[in-house]
Tab-separated table of C-alpha atoms in Angstrom:
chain	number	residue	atom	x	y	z
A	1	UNK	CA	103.317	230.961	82.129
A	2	UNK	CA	103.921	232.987	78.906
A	3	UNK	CA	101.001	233.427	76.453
A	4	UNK	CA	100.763	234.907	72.944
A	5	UNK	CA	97.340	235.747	72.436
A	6	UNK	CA	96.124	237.130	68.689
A	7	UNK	CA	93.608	239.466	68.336
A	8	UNK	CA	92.622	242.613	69.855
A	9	UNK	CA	89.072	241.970	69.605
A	10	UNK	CA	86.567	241.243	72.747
A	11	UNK	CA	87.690	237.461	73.166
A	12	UNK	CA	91.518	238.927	73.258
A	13	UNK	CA	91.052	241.375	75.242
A	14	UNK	CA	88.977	239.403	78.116
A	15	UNK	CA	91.322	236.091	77.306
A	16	UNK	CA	94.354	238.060	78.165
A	17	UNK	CA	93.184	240.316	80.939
A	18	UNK	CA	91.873	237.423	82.975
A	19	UNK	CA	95.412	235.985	82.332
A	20	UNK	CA	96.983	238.828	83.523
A	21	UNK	CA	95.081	238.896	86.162
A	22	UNK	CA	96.091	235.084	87.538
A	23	UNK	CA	99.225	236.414	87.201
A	24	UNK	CA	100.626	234.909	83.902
A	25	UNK	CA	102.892	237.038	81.362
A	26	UNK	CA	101.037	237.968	78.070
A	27	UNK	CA	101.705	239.907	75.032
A	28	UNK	CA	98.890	240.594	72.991
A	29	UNK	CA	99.446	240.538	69.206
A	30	UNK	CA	98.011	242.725	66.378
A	31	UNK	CA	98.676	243.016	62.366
A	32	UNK	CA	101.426	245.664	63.894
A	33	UNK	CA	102.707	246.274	66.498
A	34	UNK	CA	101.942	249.671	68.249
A	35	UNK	CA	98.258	249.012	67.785
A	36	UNK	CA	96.310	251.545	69.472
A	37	UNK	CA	93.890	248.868	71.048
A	38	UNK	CA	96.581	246.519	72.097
A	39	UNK	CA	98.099	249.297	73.529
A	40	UNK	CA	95.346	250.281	75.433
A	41	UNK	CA	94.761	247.110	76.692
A	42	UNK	CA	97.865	246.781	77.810
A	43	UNK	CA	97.827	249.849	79.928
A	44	UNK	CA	93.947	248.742	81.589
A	45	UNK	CA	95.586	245.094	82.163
A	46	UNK	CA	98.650	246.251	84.018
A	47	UNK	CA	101.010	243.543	85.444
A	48	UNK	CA	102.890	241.881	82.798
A	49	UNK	CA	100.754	242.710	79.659
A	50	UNK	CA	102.771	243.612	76.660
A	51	UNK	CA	102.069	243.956	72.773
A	52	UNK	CA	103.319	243.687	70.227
A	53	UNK	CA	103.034	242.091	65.911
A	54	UNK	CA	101.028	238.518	65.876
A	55	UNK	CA	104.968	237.147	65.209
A	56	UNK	CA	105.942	238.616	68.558
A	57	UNK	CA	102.682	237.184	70.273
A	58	UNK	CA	103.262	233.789	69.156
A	59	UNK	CA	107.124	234.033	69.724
A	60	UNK	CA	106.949	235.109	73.076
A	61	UNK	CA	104.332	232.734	74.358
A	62	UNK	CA	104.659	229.315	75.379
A	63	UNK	CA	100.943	228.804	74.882
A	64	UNK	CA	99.310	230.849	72.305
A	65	UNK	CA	95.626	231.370	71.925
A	66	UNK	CA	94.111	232.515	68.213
A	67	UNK	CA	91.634	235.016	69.265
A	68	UNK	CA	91.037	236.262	65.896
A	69	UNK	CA	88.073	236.837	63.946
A	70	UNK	CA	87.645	233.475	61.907
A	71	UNK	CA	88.010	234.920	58.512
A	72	UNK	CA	91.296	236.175	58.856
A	73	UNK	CA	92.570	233.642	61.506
A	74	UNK	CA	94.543	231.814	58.377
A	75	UNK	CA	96.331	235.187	57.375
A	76	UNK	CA	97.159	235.993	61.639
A	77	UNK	CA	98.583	232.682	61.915
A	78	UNK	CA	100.839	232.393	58.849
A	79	UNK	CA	101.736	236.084	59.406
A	80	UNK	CA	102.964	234.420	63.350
A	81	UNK	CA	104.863	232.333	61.542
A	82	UNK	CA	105.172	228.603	61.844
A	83	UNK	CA	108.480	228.728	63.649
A	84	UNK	CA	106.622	230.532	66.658
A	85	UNK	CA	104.013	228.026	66.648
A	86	UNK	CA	106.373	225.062	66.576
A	87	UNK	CA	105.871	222.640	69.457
A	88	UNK	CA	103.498	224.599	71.019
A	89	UNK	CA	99.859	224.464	72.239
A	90	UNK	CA	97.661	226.662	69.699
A	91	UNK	CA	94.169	227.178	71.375
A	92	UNK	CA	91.842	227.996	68.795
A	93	UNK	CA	89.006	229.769	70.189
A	94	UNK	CA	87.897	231.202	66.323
A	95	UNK	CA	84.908	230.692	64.577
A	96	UNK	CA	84.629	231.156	60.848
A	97	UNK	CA	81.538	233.524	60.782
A	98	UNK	CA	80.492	235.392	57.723
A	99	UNK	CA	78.474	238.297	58.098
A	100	UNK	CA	78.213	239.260	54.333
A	101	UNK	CA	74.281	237.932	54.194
A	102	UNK	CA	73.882	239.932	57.504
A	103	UNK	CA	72.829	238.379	61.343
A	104	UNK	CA	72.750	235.615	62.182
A	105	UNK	CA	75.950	234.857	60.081
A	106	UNK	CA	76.459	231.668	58.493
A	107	UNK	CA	80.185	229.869	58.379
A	108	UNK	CA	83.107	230.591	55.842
A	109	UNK	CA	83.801	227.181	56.505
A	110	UNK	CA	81.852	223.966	57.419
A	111	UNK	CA	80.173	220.494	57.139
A	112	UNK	CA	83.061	218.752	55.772
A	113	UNK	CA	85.939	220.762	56.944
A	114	UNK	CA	86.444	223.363	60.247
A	115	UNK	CA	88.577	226.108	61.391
A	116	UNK	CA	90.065	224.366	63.588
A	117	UNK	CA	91.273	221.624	60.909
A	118	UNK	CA	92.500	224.380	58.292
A	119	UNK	CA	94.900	225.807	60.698
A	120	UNK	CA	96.174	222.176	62.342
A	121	UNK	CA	96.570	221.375	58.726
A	122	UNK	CA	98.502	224.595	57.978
A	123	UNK	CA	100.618	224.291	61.075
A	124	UNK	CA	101.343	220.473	61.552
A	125	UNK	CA	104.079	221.272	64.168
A	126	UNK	CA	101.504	223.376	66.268
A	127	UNK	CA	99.252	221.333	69.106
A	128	UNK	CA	96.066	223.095	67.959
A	129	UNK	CA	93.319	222.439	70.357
A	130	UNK	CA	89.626	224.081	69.573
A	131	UNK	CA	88.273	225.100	72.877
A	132	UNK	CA	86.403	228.182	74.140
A	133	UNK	CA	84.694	228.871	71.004
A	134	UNK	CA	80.893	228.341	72.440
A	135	UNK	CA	80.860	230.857	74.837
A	136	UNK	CA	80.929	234.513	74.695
A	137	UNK	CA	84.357	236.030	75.929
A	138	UNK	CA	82.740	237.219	79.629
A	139	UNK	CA	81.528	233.637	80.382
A	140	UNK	CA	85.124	232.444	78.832
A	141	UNK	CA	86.799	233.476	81.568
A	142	UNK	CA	83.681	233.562	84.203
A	143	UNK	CA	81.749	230.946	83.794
A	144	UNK	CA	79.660	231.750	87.054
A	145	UNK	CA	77.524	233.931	84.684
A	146	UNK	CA	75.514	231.271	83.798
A	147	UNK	CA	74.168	229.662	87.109
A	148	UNK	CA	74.647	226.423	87.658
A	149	UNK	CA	76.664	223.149	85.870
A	150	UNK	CA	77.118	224.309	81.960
A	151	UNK	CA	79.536	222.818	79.213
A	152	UNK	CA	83.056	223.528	77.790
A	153	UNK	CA	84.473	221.051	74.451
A	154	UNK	CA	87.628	220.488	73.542
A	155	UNK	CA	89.031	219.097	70.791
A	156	UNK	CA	92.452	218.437	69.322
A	157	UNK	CA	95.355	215.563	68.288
A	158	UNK	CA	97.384	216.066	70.552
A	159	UNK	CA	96.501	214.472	74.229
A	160	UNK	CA	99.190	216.547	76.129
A	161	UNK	CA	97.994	219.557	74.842
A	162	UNK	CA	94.339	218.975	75.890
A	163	UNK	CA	95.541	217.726	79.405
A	164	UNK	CA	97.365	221.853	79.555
A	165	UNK	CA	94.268	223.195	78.145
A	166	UNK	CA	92.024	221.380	80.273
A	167	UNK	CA	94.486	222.572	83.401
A	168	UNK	CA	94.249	226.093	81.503
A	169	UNK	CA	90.301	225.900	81.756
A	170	UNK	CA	90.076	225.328	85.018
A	171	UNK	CA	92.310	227.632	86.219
A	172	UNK	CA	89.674	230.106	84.025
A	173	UNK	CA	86.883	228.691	86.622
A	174	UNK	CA	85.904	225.527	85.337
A	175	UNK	CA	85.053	222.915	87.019
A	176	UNK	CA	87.451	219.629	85.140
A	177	UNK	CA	83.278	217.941	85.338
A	178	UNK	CA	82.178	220.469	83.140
A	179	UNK	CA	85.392	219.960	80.253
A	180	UNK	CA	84.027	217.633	77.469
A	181	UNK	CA	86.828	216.366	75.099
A	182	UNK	CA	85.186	215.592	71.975
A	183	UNK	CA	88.310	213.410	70.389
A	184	UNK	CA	90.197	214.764	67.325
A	185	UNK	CA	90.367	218.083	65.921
A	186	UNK	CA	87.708	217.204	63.233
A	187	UNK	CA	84.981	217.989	65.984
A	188	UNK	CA	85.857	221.332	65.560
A	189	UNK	CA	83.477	220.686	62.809
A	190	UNK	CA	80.547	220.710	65.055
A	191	UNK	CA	81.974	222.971	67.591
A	192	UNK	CA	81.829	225.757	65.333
A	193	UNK	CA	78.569	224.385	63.214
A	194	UNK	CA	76.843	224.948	66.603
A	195	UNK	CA	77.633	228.333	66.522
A	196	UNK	CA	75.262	229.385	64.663
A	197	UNK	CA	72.429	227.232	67.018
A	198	UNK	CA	73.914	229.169	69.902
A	199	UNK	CA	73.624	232.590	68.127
A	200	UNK	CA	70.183	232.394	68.004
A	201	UNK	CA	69.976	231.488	71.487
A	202	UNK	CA	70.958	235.169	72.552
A	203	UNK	CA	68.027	236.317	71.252
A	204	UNK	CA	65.324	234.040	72.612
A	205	UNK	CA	67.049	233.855	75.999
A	206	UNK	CA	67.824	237.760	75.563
A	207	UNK	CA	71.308	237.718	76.978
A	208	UNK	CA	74.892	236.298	75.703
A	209	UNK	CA	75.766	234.596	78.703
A	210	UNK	CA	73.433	231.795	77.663
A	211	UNK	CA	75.296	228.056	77.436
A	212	UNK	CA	74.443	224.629	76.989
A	213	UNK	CA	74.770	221.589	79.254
A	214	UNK	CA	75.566	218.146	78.101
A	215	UNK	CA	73.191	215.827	79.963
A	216	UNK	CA	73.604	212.324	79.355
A	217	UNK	CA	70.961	209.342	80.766
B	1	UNK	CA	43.544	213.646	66.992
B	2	UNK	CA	44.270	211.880	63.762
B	3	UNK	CA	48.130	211.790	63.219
B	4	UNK	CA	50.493	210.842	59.682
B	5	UNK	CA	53.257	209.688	60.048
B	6	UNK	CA	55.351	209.852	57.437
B	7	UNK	CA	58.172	207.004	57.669
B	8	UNK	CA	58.713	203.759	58.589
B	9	UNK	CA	62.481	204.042	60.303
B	10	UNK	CA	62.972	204.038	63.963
B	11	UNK	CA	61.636	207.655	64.632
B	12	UNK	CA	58.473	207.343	62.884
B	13	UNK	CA	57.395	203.857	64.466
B	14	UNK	CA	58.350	205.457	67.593
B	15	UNK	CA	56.785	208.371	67.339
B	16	UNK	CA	53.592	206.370	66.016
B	17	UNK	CA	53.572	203.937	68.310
B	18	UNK	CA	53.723	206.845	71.305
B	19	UNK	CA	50.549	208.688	69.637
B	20	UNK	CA	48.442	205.338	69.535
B	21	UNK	CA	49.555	204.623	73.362
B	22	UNK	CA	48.210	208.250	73.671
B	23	UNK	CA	45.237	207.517	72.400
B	24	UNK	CA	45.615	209.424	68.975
B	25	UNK	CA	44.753	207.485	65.563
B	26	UNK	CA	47.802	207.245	63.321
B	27	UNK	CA	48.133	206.058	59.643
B	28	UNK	CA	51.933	205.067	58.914
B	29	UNK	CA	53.303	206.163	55.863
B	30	UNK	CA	55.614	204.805	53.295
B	31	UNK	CA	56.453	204.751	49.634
B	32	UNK	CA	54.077	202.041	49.419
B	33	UNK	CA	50.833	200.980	51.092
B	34	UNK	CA	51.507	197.463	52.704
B	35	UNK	CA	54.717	198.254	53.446
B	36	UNK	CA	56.716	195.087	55.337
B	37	UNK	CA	57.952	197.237	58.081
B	38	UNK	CA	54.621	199.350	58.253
B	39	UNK	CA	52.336	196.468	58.518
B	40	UNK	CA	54.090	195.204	61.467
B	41	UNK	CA	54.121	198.454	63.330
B	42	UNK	CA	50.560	197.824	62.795
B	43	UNK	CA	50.335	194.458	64.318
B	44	UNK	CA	53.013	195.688	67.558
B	45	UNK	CA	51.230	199.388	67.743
B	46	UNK	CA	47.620	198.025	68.153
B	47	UNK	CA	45.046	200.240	68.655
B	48	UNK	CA	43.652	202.119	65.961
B	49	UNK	CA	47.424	202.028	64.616
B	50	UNK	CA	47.401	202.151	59.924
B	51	UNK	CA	49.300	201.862	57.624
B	52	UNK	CA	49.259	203.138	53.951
B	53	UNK	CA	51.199	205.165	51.432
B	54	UNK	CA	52.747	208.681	52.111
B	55	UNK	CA	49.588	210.324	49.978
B	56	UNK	CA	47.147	208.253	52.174
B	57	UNK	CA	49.066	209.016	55.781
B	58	UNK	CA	49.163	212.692	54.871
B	59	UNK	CA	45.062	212.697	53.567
B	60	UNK	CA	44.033	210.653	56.829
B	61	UNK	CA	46.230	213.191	59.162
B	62	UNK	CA	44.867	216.517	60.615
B	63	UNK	CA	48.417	216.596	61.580
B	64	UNK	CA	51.444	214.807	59.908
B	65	UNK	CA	54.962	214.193	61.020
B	66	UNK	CA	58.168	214.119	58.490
B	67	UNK	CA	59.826	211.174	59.829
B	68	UNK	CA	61.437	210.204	56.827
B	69	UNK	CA	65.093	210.205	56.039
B	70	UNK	CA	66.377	213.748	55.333
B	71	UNK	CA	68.016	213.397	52.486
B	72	UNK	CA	64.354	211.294	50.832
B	73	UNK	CA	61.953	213.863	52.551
B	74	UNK	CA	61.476	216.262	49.947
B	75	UNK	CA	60.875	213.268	47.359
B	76	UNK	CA	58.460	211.793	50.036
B	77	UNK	CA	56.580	214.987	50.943
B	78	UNK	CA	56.321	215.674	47.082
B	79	UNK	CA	54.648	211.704	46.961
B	80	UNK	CA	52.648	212.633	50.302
B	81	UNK	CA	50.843	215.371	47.962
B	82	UNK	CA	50.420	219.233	48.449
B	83	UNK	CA	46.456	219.280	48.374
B	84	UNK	CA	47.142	216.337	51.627
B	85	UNK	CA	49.190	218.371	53.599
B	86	UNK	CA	47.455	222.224	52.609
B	87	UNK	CA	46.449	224.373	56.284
B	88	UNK	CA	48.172	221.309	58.400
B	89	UNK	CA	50.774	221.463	61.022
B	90	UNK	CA	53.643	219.533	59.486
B	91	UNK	CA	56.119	218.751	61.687
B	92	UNK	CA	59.440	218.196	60.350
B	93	UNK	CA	61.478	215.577	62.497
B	94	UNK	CA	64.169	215.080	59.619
B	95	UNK	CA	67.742	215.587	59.627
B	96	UNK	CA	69.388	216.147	56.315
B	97	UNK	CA	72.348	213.690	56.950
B	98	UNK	CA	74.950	212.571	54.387
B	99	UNK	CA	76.585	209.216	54.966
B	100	UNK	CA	78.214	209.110	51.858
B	101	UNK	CA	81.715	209.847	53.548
B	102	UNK	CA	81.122	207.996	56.625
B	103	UNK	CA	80.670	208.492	60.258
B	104	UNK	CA	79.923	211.099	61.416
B	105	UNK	CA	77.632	212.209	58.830
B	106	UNK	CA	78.068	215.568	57.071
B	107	UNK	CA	75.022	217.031	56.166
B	108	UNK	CA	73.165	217.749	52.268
B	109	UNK	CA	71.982	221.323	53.164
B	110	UNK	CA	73.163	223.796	55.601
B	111	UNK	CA	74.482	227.036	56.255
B	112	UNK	CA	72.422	229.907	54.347
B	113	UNK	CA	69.868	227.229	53.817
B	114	UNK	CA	68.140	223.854	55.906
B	115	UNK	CA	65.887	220.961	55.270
B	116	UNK	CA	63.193	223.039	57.284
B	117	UNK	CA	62.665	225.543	55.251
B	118	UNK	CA	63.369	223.522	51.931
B	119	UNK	CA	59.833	222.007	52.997
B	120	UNK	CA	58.405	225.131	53.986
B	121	UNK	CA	59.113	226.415	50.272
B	122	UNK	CA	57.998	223.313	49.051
B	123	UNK	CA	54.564	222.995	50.503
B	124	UNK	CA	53.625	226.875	51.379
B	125	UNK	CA	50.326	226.084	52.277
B	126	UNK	CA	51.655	224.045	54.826
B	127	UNK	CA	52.718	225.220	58.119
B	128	UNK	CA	56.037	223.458	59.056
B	129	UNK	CA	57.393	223.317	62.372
B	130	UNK	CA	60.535	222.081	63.119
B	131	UNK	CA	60.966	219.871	66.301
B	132	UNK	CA	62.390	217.212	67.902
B	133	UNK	CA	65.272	216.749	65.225
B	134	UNK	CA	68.007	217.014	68.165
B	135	UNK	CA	67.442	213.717	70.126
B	136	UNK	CA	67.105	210.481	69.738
B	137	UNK	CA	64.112	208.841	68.865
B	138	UNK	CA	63.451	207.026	72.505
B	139	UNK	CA	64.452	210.134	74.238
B	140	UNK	CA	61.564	212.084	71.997
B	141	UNK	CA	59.414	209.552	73.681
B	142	UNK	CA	60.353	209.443	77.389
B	143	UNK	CA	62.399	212.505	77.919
B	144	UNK	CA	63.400	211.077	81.290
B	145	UNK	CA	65.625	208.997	80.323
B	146	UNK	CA	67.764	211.710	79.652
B	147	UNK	CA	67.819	212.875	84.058
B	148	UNK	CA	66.625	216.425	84.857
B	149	UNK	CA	65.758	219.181	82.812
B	150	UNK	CA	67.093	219.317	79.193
B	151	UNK	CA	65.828	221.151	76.262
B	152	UNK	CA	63.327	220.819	73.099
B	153	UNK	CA	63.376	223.398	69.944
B	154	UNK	CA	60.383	224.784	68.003
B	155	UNK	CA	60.596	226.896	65.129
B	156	UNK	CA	58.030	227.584	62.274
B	157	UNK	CA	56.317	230.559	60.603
B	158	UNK	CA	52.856	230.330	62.158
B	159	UNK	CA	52.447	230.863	65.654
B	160	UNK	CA	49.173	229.382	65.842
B	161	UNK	CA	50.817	225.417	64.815
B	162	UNK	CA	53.403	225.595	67.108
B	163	UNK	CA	51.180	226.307	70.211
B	164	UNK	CA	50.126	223.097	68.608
B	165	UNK	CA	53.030	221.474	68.511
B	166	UNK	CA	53.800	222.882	72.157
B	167	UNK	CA	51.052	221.233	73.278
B	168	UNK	CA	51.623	217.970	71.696
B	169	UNK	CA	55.536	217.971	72.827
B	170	UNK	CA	53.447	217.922	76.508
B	171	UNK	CA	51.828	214.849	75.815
B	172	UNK	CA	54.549	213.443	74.979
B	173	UNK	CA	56.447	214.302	78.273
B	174	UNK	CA	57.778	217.009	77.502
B	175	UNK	CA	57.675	220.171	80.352
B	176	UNK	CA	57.041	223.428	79.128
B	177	UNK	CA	59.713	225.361	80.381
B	178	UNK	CA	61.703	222.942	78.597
B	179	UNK	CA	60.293	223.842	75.415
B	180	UNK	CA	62.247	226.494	73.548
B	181	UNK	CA	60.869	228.544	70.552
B	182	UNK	CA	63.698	230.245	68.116
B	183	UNK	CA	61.847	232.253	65.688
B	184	UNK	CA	61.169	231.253	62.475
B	185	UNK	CA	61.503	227.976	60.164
B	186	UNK	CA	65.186	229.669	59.481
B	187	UNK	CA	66.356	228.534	62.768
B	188	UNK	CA	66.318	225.003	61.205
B	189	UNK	CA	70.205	225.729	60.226
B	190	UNK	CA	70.812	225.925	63.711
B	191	UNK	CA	68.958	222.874	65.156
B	192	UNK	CA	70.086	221.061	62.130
B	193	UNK	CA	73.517	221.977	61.898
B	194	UNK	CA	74.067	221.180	65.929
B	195	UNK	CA	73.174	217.321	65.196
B	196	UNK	CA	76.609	217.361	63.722
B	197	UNK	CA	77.878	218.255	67.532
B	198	UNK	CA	74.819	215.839	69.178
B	199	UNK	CA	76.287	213.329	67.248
B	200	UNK	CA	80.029	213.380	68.363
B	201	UNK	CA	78.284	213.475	71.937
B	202	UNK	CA	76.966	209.583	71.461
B	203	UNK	CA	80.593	208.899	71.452
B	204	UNK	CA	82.011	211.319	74.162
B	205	UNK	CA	79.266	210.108	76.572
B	206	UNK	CA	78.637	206.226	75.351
B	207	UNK	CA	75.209	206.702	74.918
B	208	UNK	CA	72.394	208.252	72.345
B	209	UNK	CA	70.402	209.082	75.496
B	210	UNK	CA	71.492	212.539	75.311
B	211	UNK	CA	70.609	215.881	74.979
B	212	UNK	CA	71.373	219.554	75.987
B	213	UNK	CA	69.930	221.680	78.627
B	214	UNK	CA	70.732	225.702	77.434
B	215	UNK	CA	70.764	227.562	80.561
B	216	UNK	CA	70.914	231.781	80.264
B	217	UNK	CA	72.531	233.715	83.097
C-alpha cells in the first residue's frame, strides 16, 4: 500500500521505516521538500521510501498518517491540502502538547474539544481515525517492548476506516485482542487528555516503553 | 483508626461502610448533621458507623476522605473547617466532573491546574493525597472484581501520609505492587484528566468494573 506520512519527527521516522520495512511504498512529507531529515531517512529506510512537501505526502498516499507535532498539525494538514486528503483514511497519531510552562506539558487543546476533532472538522472528506497516540513511537511499531497483553484505542466516524486501521495495527504487531475502539472521534478527547497521565508514567516506571492495559471484570 | 468521611454519594458510603467492616470508626459527613441518606448508612453500616456534618466528620477523623462531588468539594472542605483537617492525611477521592453538557462529562479544572492541588492550596496544613479517583467505587472496595493485577495511583506532597495511605489502600485489598506513586499532588491533572478516558471505557467494555494495569518494558 501507499502511505503519506507527515512529519519528520521520531513518530515519522519509526511509523514509516517500519512501513518500509513490511514492504509498503512511503513518502515522507516535510514543510519542503528536500528536507535534510526526510532525506536522510529516506536513504537509512531504503526500499521504496521517498520524500517529499506534506502536499506530496498526502497526495501520494492512499493512507496518510499525521505524525506531526500537535501544535502545528492544523497548519501540516491544510498546507496537504484537502484534495489529498479526500476519501482517504487520515490516522492521527498527534497530540496537542504545549511545552511553553515546561515538562510535563499540558494540552493546546482539551476537555471539551481534541485534536483529533479539529482536524475531522477541518477535513470533513478525510476518514480521520485517532490511533497510536498513547505509545511512544518504538512500542508503535513494536509492541513486544512492553511484555505481555497491553492496549491500543482507536477512535474515529468512519467504521471502514477503523476496520483498515485496525488491519494496519496488526500488521504493526498487534494482536486485533489488544485494539480497543472507543466509538466516535470525540474520544480523541480522552485519548490525548491521558497523555499527560502517561507522561508521568515514564518517570516513575523510568522507561518510555511503559503502556496501559484495559482490564475489565 | 478513626476515619471522616466526607460525603454521602455512592463512594463515600462505600468507602465508609468498607472501613467499619474493617473495623475502623467512621463519622459520615454531609452539609448537614442528620442527613436522610447519612442516617441510613448508619443504620445499614452498623458498627461504630456516625453520622454528622462535614465540620464534625473532619473533627472526629484522624484521617478524612473527600468523597464529595468534585465540583462541591472545595465548598465542602471550606464547611469541613481548616483547624479540623490541620496535620491530617486528607485523601482526596473527588473528580472534578462537569455534567453541564452531558455525557461524558468534561471536567471544571484541568490542564495547568487539578482539583488535587486546588485542596492542597486550600488547606496547606493539610496533607492531601490523591487516590483512588480512577475506579469505581465497588472496585475501590474489592479490587477483584476487576481479574488480575490492575493499578492504583498515589500522589501528595508528604511522603510520610502516603505510606499512610499505602497502607490503608492494603486493607482495603489492594496489593502493593499494584500501588503506584507519581510524585507530587501535581500529578492530580493526570489521574484526573484520564477519568475522561476511564469513562468512555464503561461503554467500550459494558461495565464500570474497570480499570488499567500500566505495565513498563
Amino acid at each position: 500500500m501507499r502511505f503519506g506520512v507527515l512529519g519528520t519527527g521520531v513518530v515519522g521516522q519509526t511509523l514509516g521505516g517500519k512501513l518500509v520495512s513490511l514492504g509498503h511504498e512511503v513518502t515522507m512529507g516535510a514543510r519542503q521538500a528536500g528536507n535534510e531529515v526526510a532525506a536522510g531517512w529516506v536513504k537509512a529506510a531504503g526500499g521504496s521510501a521517498s520524500e517529499g512537501s506534506f502536499a506530496d505526502a498526502a497526495a501520494f498516499g492512499e493512507t496518510v498518517m499525521n505524525a506531526t507535532a500537535g501544535a502545528s498539525s492544523l497548519d501540516a494538514l491544510a498546507a496537504a491540502g484537502a484534495e489529498n486528503l479526500e476519501d482517504k483514511v487520515l490516522i492521527d497519531v498527534a497530540n496537542p502538547l504545549d511545552f511553553s510552562g515546561g515538562l510535563p506539558p499540558s494540552l493546546t487543546v482539551g476537555n471539551t474539544d481534541s485534536l483529533g476533532e479539529q482536524i475531522q472538522r477541518a477535513h470533513p472528506k478525510a476518514k480521520v481515525v485517532k490511533a497510536l497516540n498513547t505509545i511512544a513511537a518504538e512500542v508503535m511499531v513494536e509492541p513486544g517492548l512492553v511484555p505481555g497483553s497491553h492496549t491500543v484505542f482507536i477512535a474515529g466516524e468512519d467504521d471502514g476506516a477503523k476496520g483498515q486501521v485496525r488491519a494496519l495495527l496488526q500488521e504493526l504487531g498487534w494482536p486485533a485482542k489488544d485494539i480497543l475502539d472507543l466509538g466516535s472521534i470525540a474520544a480523541s478527547r480522552g485519548t490525548e487528555a491521558y497523555v499527560t497521565l502517561w507522561l508521568r508514567f515514564w518517570a516513575a516506571a523510568g522507561t518510555r516503553a511503559v503502556n496501559i492495559k484495559v482490564i475489565a471484570g
